[in-house]
Short mmCIF file of C-alpha atoms in Angstrom, two decimals:
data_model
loop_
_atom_site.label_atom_id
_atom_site.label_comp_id
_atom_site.label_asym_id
_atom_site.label_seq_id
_atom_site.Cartn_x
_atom_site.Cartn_y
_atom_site.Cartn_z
CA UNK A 18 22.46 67.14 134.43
CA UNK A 19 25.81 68.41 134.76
CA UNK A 20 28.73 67.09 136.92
CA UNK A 21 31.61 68.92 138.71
CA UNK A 22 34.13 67.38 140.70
CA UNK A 23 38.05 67.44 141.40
CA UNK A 24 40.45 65.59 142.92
CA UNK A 25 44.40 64.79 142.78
CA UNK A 26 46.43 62.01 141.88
CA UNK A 27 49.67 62.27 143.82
CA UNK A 28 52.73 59.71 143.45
CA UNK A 29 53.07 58.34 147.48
CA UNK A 30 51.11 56.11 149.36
CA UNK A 31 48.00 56.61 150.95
CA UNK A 32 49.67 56.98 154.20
CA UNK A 33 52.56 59.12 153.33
CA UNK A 34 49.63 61.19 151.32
CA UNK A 35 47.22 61.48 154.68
CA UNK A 36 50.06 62.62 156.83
CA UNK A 37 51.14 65.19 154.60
CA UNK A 38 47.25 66.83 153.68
CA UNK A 39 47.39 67.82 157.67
CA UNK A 40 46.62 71.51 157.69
CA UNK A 41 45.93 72.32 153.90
CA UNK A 42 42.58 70.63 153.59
CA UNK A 43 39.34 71.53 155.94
CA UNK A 44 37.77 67.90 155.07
CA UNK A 45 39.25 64.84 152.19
CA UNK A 46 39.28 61.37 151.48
CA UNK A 47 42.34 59.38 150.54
CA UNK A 48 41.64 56.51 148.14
CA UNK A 49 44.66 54.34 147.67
CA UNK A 50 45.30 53.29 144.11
CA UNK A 51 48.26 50.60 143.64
CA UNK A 52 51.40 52.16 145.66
CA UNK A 53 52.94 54.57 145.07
CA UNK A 54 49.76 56.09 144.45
CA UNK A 55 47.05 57.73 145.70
CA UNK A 56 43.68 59.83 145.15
CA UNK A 57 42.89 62.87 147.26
CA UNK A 58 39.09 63.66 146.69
CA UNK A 59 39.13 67.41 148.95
CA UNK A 60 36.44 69.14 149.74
CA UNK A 61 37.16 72.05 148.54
CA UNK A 62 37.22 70.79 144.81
CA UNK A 63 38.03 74.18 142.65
CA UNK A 64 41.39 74.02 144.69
CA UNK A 65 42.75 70.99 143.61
CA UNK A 66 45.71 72.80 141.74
CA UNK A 67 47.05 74.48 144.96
CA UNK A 68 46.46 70.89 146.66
CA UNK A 69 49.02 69.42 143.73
CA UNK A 70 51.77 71.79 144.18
CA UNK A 71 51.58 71.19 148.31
CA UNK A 72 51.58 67.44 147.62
CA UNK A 73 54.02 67.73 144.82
CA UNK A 74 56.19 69.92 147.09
CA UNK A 75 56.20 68.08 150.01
CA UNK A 76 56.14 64.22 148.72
CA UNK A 77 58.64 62.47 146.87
CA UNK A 78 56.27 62.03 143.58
CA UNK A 79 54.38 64.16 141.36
CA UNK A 80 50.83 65.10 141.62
CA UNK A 81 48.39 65.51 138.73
CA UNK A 82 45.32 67.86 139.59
CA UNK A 83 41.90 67.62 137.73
CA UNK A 84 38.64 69.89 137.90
CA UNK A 85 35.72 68.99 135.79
CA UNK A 86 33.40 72.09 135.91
CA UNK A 87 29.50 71.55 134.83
CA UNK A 88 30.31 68.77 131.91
CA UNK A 89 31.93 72.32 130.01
CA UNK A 90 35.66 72.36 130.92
CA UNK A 91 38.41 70.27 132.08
CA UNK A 92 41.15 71.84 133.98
CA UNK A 93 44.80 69.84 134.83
CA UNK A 94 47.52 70.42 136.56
CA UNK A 95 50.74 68.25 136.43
CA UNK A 96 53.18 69.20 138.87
CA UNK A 97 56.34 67.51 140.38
CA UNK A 98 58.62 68.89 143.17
CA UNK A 99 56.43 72.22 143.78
CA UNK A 100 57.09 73.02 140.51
CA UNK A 101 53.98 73.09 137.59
CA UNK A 102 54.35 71.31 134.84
CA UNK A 103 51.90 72.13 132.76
CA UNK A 104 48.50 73.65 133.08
CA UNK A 105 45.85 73.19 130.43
CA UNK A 106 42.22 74.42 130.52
CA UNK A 107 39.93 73.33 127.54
CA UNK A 108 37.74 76.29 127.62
CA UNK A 109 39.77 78.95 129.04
CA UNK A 110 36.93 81.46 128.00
CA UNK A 111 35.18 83.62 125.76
CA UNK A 112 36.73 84.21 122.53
CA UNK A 113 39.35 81.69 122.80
CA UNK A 114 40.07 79.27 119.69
CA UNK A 115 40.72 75.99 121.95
CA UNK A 116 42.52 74.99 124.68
CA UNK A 117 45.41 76.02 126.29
CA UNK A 118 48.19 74.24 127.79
CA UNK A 119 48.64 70.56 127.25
CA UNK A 120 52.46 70.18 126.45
CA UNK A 121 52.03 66.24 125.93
CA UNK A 122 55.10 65.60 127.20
CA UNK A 123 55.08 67.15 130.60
CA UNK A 124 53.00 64.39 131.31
CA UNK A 125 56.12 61.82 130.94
CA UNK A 126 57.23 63.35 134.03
CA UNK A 127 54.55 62.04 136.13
CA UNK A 128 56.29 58.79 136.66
CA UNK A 129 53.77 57.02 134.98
CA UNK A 130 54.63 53.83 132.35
CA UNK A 131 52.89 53.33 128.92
CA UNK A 132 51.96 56.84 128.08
CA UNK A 133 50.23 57.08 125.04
CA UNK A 134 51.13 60.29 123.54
CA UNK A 135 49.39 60.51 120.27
CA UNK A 136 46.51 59.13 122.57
CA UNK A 137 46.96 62.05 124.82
CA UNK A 138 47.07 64.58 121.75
CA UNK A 139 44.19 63.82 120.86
CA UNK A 140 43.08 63.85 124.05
CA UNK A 141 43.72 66.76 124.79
CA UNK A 142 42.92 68.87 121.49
CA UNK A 143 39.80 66.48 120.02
CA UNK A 144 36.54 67.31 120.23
CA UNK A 145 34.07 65.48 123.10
CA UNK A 146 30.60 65.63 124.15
CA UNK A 147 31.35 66.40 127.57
CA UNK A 148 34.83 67.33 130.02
CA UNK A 149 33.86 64.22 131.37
CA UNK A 150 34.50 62.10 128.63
CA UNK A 151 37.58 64.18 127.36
CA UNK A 152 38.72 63.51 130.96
CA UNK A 153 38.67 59.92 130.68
CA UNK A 154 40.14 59.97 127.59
CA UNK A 155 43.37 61.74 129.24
CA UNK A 156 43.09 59.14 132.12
CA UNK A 157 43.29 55.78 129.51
CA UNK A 158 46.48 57.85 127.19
CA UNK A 159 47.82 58.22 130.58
CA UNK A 160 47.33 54.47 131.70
CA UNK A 161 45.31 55.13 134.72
CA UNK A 162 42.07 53.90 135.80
CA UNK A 163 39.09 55.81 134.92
CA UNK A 164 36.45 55.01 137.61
CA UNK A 165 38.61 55.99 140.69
CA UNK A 166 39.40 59.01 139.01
CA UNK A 167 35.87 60.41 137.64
CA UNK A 168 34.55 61.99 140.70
CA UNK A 169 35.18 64.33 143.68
CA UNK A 170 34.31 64.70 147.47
CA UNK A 171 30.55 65.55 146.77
CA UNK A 172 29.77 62.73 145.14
CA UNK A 173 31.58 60.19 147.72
CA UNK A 174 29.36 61.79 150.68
CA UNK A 175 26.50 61.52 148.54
CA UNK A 176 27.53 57.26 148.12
CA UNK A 177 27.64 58.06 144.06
CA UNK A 178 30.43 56.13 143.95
CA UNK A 179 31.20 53.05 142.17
CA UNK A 180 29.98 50.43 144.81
CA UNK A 181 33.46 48.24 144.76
CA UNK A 182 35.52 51.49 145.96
CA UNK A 183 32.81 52.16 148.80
CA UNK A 184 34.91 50.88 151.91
CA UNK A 185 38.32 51.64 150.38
CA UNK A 186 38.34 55.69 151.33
CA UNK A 187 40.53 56.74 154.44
CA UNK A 188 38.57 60.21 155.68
CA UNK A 189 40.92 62.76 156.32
CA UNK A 190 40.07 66.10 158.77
CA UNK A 191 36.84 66.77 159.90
CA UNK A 192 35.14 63.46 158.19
CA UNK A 193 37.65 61.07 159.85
CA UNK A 194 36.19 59.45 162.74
CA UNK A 195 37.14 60.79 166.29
#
């Protein structure tokens, strides 16, 4: 079986995050993760890059966007006032001898502590089973929790979720309670 998801780590709180996804996103949940942090899981998955720039743009931290597509590619997006940082792509197609992207140190700007960069090298450029597993790799180098991080929208609705995170999501747009 292969998985998909996305979703976007952005540097605010889950309030300041909510507030700010009015108008860009159809449907999302908002997963706080230690302030100033949060986890936007949108429905719309594939556009979890344009989601990072907005958030990036119009919050005072950066935003880190992540796509998993069918176990086969990983696709980031580090971004921090509007502005990308880097964008890497570990299949970016046919023909292509590796990845591209992944300046290492773009991720410093992320305001995140205890990067492990030769961690994140490797990362980035080793060789993994599945964009699943190369993803958590990037999430440990980076310091961040893996389980909050390894799945999208889909699989929250669906209650594949890991079962202590289950009453933590705030619904945002047309899943939020009226």
């Amino acid at each position: 079986m292969t998985v998909s998801y996305g979703n976007v780590l952005a540097g605010a709180p889950a309030a300041d995050v909510t507030l700010a996804l009015g108008g860009h996103v159809d449907a999302a949940y908002v997963l706080p993760l230690g302030e100033p942090r949060a986890v936007v899981y949108p429905d719309d998955e594939e556009g979890v890059a344009d989601l990072a720039q907005v958030l990036s743009a119009q919050l005072p931290g950066p935003a880190l966007a992540a796509h998993v597509r069918d176990s086969q590619v990983l696709v980031l997006g580090a971004y921090r006032d509007g502005e990308l940082l880097d964008a890497y792509n570990s299949q970016p197609g046919f023909g292509s001898d590796g990845p591209v992207g992944g300046d290492v140190k773009a991720y410093t700007q992320l305001g995140l502590t205890g990067v492990d960069l030769p961690g994140l090298e490797q990362a980035l450029r080793g060789g993994f089973a599945s964009a699943e597993e190369r993803h958590a790799a990037v999430l440990r180098a980076l310091g961040l929790p893996v389980a909050p991080l390894r799945f999208g929208y889909r699989a929250i609705r669906a209650g594949d979720i890991p079962p202590e995170l289950a009453d933590k999501f705030r619904p945002v747009g047309s899943v939020a309670p009226r």
